[in-house]
Amino acid sequence: MKRIVNLMIVSLAIINTLSAQQIKISGKVVDKTNASPIEYANVTLLESDSTFVKGVNSDANGLFDIINPTGNYLVSVSYMGYETSYVPVKSPTTDSNLGNITLEPSSVALNAVVVTAQSVIDKADRKLIFPSESQIKTSTNGLDLLQQLQLPRININPIDNAITTSGRGEVQLRINGALTTNEEIRAITPADIIRIEYHDDPGARYGSASAVLDYIVRRRESGGNVHGDFMNIIGPVGFAEDNLAVKVNHRKSEFGLNAYWGHRKLKWTRSNSETFNFPDKTLHRDEVGEPTLFKYNNLNLALNYSLMETDKYFLNVVFRNAYNNSPNLYSNRRSTITTSDNSVPLSISDLSSEKTNIPSLDIYFQRNLKKDQLIIVNVVGTYIDSKNSRVYEESRDGNPVTDIQSHITGDKYSLISEGIYEKKTEKGKFTTGVKHAQVFTKNQYTGNTAAEVAMNLAETYVYAEYQIQKGKFNYVASVGGIRSYYSQGEDREENYSFRPSARVTYNINDKTFIRYKINIWGNTPSLANLNAVEQEIDSLQIRRGNPNLKMSQGYSNNITAGYDKGMFGVDVFLQYNYQRKPVAERILFEDGKFIRTYENQKAHQQLGAEVTLRFRPIKDRLTIAFTPGINHYISEGSDYRHTYTNKYMRMSIDGNYKSWVANFSMYTPWDYFYGESLESGERIHSISFGYNKQNYSVILGAFNPFGGTYRRNDQNWSALAPSQSKIYTPNLTQLIFVKASFNVNFGRQFKGGDKRLNNSDNDSGIMSGSK
């Protein structure tokens, strides 16, 4: 009997254990667009009647697990900007792995029920910015939406729409990972934007970019889209920024056309003060300029075809042609010069023109492999046909004193190829790549200088990067190397540069982070500076290239911290950059002339600090951003040492109500000091007000509406030939502009492939003799 009782007790214990058995439900949340993991997705366990049981968030790799008793459940997975996915789980007796759960972008941009205010998620290597419904509705294009987001360190010039970082660094623009152009960003319909991924500290694969803005947008499977965006000036000043884009989709294929026209026609006035210190005397020249025409027409065209099989492959072919005709360059001037050695003034005329045509073919292929692996290959071929002419004349009392003529014809051929391999692991990601550029340039100089220069350049960059997540810390380490080979006539030069970097990020929570990065980088001299040719600037000065320039090495440290929640956000950026043997201009005196050439100097240092404060007192109806900053420069050459400090400020106010929008922006000059040259920034303020609907918009605004003269003030601190140049125009003061856009959509939507990289070449390699 005792054995029977003991057996019953054991049996009841086993039954009780089985009835209370715990199982683990796990899986991975990914974006169906590109199979990339989705961090912070909401994973909810529901009863069959939709009663909430428990919920978790996916980690940095999209992984999640929920431990709960066995039973019939429904797993709900949701994330901002995506359709919610539901997966049934029916009474598993063991742990259940649901595999990849794919989320599809919502057919409605961001439903007001889901997101009522702009949301920012700080990831280890980028920020995920989800525009609010009001920001989407009150934006005219992708660039206009970017302005409303008011991202830290991102500057948008309201006059020419140029996007730069606070350090005037390169900003890479991408659409679904593909490197693109400013014009193509303006062609994006805001309602198609799911989110913007802001890489404020890009990794090794992005090269020398200071920041990367990746627009994640939807792609259609049928029908098409026509988008027009136009900005023109009211009045006699010639000023246009016009863009027209067409897309047609058919199943797996997409055909695209993007055309851009940029036009300027206005007058600049220059005044210069120069001092020339000869061995036996000093000569002063004071120049008073006349209003001189500045004019250009840019026409860019892009034809695109892409073929995509979701989660398998992506083929993209783009033919681009950039045509620029500048009959009157920015450097042109007509002036009167008073000299200290003659009571009769000089009359000068310095007129240049330039025309370039740049066709290129870009072929890109991406293949997704098993086990979270990815291979990307990109090949870009470019031809640059350039023509540059300059006529410089000096006369005194109507008698010719100096006559300089320069005509340059340039042909440049380049082939850039790049390959990337990427492997994602449970806790990290490994990326390696190689990029090679082969360039041939042939320039023919006629006029006062007759020469034919042929240059060859080969540059190879190899890198590997590994990123790993451990709790709230994320670590990134990369190592790279670059080989540069250059030849011109009998001159040969070969350089190697080592490029390691390390970064650590501590995510205090999904709204607060702090990051430190250190890296080493190298700069290859430009082809224009390497030219073994001389060009006369005027009767006293000569521009000379230097084929013996060496690659410079740079070291940078920066600390970034951010907090963004509710109505308040703050970002802090601190940096220290040190460049060893930088290539900078040097002025020499030879045979009675001042030679402006380029040499490797000792060092260049930059210390900077910037704070961006954002306030959203009425959710996203009113957003105020204020950014004070300071930069301190230390420039050391072979025979000089200069320091310069610049304080600057930016402020932007964006407001919207229903379909009405308003903006006010103000910038003080952001100055840059390098070598012995001080390049001043722009002082700009603008205001605009308009009406924006889903398919059209009309906005009226003004540049510098409250008066003041638009001016630039550049200086050279050379001991031999110091100078100060002031450039100003009344044409950009109280300038009224009209912006109009239209958008026509048809067809169902689907997600496009994720093109991860692209390459381009726009440097003609020509050295100009103008100032």
PDB file of N, CA, C and O in Angstrom, residues 404-409 443-454 488 531-536 542-543 767:
ATOM      1  N   ILE A 404      46.644  88.573 -70.157  1.00  0.00           N
ATOM      2  CA  ILE A 404      46.824  87.149 -69.866  1.00  0.00           C
ATOM      3  C   ILE A 404      45.643  86.381 -70.440  1.00  0.00           C
ATOM      4  O   ILE A 404      44.479  86.705 -70.140  1.00  0.00           O
ATOM      5  N   GLN A 405      45.928  85.392 -71.221  1.00  0.00           N
ATOM      6  CA  GLN A 405      44.868  84.542 -71.771  1.00  0.00           C
ATOM      7  C   GLN A 405      45.193  83.085 -71.459  1.00  0.00           C
ATOM      8  O   GLN A 405      46.338  82.646 -71.607  1.00  0.00           O
ATOM      9  N   SER A 406      44.176  82.389 -71.042  1.00  0.00           N
ATOM     10  CA  SER A 406      44.338  80.976 -70.684  1.00  0.00           C
ATOM     11  C   SER A 406      43.129  80.190 -71.189  1.00  0.00           C
ATOM     12  O   SER A 406      41.985  80.575 -70.944  1.00  0.00           O
ATOM     13  N   HIS A 407      43.421  79.114 -71.911  1.00  0.00           N
ATOM     14  CA  HIS A 407      42.366  78.233 -72.412  1.00  0.00           C
ATOM     15  C   HIS A 407      42.763  76.792 -72.083  1.00  0.00           C
ATOM     16  O   HIS A 407      43.860  76.349 -72.435  1.00  0.00           O
ATOM     17  N   ILE A 408      41.871  76.093 -71.418  1.00  0.00           N
ATOM     18  CA  ILE A 408      42.188  74.736 -70.952  1.00  0.00           C
ATOM     19  C   ILE A 408      41.102  73.771 -71.440  1.00  0.00           C
ATOM     20  O   ILE A 408      39.901  74.027 -71.264  1.00  0.00           O
ATOM     21  N   THR A 409      41.562  72.703 -72.044  1.00  0.00           N
ATOM     22  CA  THR A 409      40.661  71.623 -72.440  1.00  0.00           C
ATOM     23  C   THR A 409      41.057  70.375 -71.672  1.00  0.00           C
ATOM     24  O   THR A 409      42.230  69.972 -71.701  1.00  0.00           O
ATOM     25  N   ASN A 443      45.080  67.122 -69.792  1.00  0.00           N
ATOM     26  CA  ASN A 443      44.701  68.534 -69.882  1.00  0.00           C
ATOM     27  C   ASN A 443      45.642  69.248 -70.858  1.00  0.00           C
ATOM     28  O   ASN A 443      46.856  69.091 -70.784  1.00  0.00           O
ATOM     29  N   GLN A 444      45.065  70.048 -71.738  1.00  0.00           N
ATOM     30  CA  GLN A 444      45.843  70.816 -72.690  1.00  0.00           C
ATOM     31  C   GLN A 444      45.661  72.306 -72.406  1.00  0.00           C
ATOM     32  O   GLN A 444      44.548  72.819 -72.407  1.00  0.00           O
ATOM     33  N   TYR A 445      46.779  73.002 -72.149  1.00  0.00           N
ATOM     34  CA  TYR A 445      46.779  74.423 -71.822  1.00  0.00           C
ATOM     35  C   TYR A 445      47.309  75.214 -73.020  1.00  0.00           C
ATOM     36  O   TYR A 445      48.379  74.893 -73.564  1.00  0.00           O
ATOM     37  N   THR A 446      46.570  76.254 -73.422  1.00  0.00           N
ATOM     38  CA  THR A 446      47.028  77.162 -74.469  1.00  0.00           C
ATOM     39  C   THR A 446      46.846  78.591 -73.992  1.00  0.00           C
ATOM     40  O   THR A 446      46.201  78.857 -72.990  1.00  0.00           O
ATOM     41  N   GLY A 447      47.428  79.541 -74.727  1.00  0.00           N
ATOM     42  CA  GLY A 447      47.404  80.940 -74.315  1.00  0.00           C
ATOM     43  C   GLY A 447      48.788  81.353 -73.871  1.00  0.00           C
ATOM     44  O   GLY A 447      49.803  80.973 -74.470  1.00  0.00           O
ATOM     45  N   ASN A 448      48.851  82.118 -72.786  1.00  0.00           N
ATOM     46  CA  ASN A 448      50.153  82.517 -72.256  1.00  0.00           C
ATOM     47  C   ASN A 448      50.971  81.317 -71.795  1.00  0.00           C
ATOM     48  O   ASN A 448      52.203  81.324 -71.825  1.00  0.00           O
ATOM     49  N   THR A 449      50.269  80.304 -71.335  1.00  0.00           N
ATOM     50  CA  THR A 449      50.922  79.054 -70.938  1.00  0.00           C
ATOM     51  C   THR A 449      50.527  77.959 -71.921  1.00  0.00           C
ATOM     52  O   THR A 449      49.334  77.734 -72.160  1.00  0.00           O
ATOM     53  N   ALA A 450      51.519  77.304 -72.502  1.00  0.00           N
ATOM     54  CA  ALA A 450      51.263  76.204 -73.424  1.00  0.00           C
ATOM     55  C   ALA A 450      51.841  74.926 -72.824  1.00  0.00           C
ATOM     56  O   ALA A 450      53.045  74.833 -72.571  1.00  0.00           O
ATOM     57  N   ALA A 451      50.977  73.968 -72.562  1.00  0.00           N
ATOM     58  CA  ALA A 451      51.439  72.712 -71.956  1.00  0.00           C
ATOM     59  C   ALA A 451      50.392  71.632 -72.168  1.00  0.00           C
ATOM     60  O   ALA A 451      49.210  71.910 -72.407  1.00  0.00           O
ATOM     61  N   GLU A 452      50.891  70.406 -72.125  1.00  0.00           N
ATOM     62  CA  GLU A 452      49.991  69.255 -72.162  1.00  0.00           C
ATOM     63  C   GLU A 452      50.369  68.340 -71.012  1.00  0.00           C
ATOM     64  O   GLU A 452      51.519  67.903 -70.914  1.00  0.00           O
ATOM     65  N   VAL A 453      49.419  68.089 -70.121  1.00  0.00           N
ATOM     66  CA  VAL A 453      49.691  67.341 -68.903  1.00  0.00           C
ATOM     67  C   VAL A 453      48.822  66.087 -68.877  1.00  0.00           C
ATOM     68  O   VAL A 453      47.597  66.163 -69.014  1.00  0.00           O
ATOM     69  N   ALA A 454      49.470  64.941 -68.719  1.00  0.00           N
ATOM     70  CA  ALA A 454      48.759  63.665 -68.577  1.00  0.00           C
ATOM     71  C   ALA A 454      49.063  63.096 -67.198  1.00  0.00           C
ATOM     72  O   ALA A 454      50.223  63.035 -66.787  1.00  0.00           O
ATOM     73  N   GLN A 488      53.005  61.363 -63.396  1.00  0.00           N
ATOM     74  CA  GLN A 488      52.854  62.497 -64.303  1.00  0.00           C
ATOM     75  C   GLN A 488      54.202  62.706 -64.984  1.00  0.00           C
ATOM     76  O   GLN A 488      55.160  63.133 -64.332  1.00  0.00           O
ATOM     77  N   ASN A 531      49.077  69.193 -60.575  1.00  0.00           N
ATOM     78  CA  ASN A 531      49.440  69.578 -61.938  1.00  0.00           C
ATOM     79  C   ASN A 531      50.828  70.193 -62.005  1.00  0.00           C
ATOM     80  O   ASN A 531      51.129  71.148 -61.282  1.00  0.00           O
ATOM     81  N   ALA A 532      51.679  69.680 -62.905  1.00  0.00           N
ATOM     82  CA  ALA A 532      53.011  70.260 -63.098  1.00  0.00           C
ATOM     83  C   ALA A 532      52.939  71.351 -64.157  1.00  0.00           C
ATOM     84  O   ALA A 532      53.478  71.239 -65.256  1.00  0.00           O
ATOM     85  N   VAL A 533      52.238  72.441 -63.823  1.00  0.00           N
ATOM     86  CA  VAL A 533      52.038  73.525 -64.773  1.00  0.00           C
ATOM     87  C   VAL A 533      51.903  74.828 -64.008  1.00  0.00           C
ATOM     88  O   VAL A 533      51.570  74.831 -62.813  1.00  0.00           O
ATOM     89  N   GLU A 534      52.194  75.949 -64.697  1.00  0.00           N
ATOM     90  CA  GLU A 534      52.037  77.270 -64.106  1.00  0.00           C
ATOM     91  C   GLU A 534      50.959  78.046 -64.851  1.00  0.00           C
ATOM     92  O   GLU A 534      50.820  77.911 -66.070  1.00  0.00           O
ATOM     93  N   GLN A 535      50.200  78.857 -64.100  1.00  0.00           N
ATOM     94  CA  GLN A 535      49.195  79.733 -64.671  1.00  0.00           C
ATOM     95  C   GLN A 535      49.381  81.121 -64.087  1.00  0.00           C
ATOM     96  O   GLN A 535      49.436  81.281 -62.858  1.00  0.00           O
ATOM     97  N   GLU A 536      49.456  82.146 -64.953  1.00  0.00           N
ATOM     98  CA  GLU A 536      49.574  83.517 -64.476  1.00  0.00           C
ATOM     99  C   GLU A 536      48.252  83.981 -63.872  1.00  0.00           C
ATOM    100  O   GLU A 536      47.193  83.818 -64.479  1.00  0.00           O
ATOM    101  N   ILE A 542      51.713  84.196 -59.818  1.00  0.00           N
ATOM    102  CA  ILE A 542      51.637  82.989 -60.634  1.00  0.00           C
ATOM    103  C   ILE A 542      51.105  81.838 -59.775  1.00  0.00           C
ATOM    104  O   ILE A 542      51.507  81.676 -58.622  1.00  0.00           O
ATOM    105  N   ARG A 543      50.201  81.064 -60.349  1.00  0.00           N
ATOM    106  CA  ARG A 543      49.711  79.845 -59.696  1.00  0.00           C
ATOM    107  C   ARG A 543      50.513  78.666 -60.244  1.00  0.00           C
ATOM    108  O   ARG A 543      50.627  78.485 -61.454  1.00  0.00           O
ATOM    109  N   MET A 767      43.652  72.980 -63.088  1.00  0.00           N
ATOM    110  CA  MET A 767      44.124  74.048 -62.222  1.00  0.00           C
ATOM    111  C   MET A 767      43.801  75.383 -62.873  1.00  0.00           C
ATOM    112  O   MET A 767      44.141  75.611 -64.031  1.00  0.00           O
TER     113      MET A 767
END
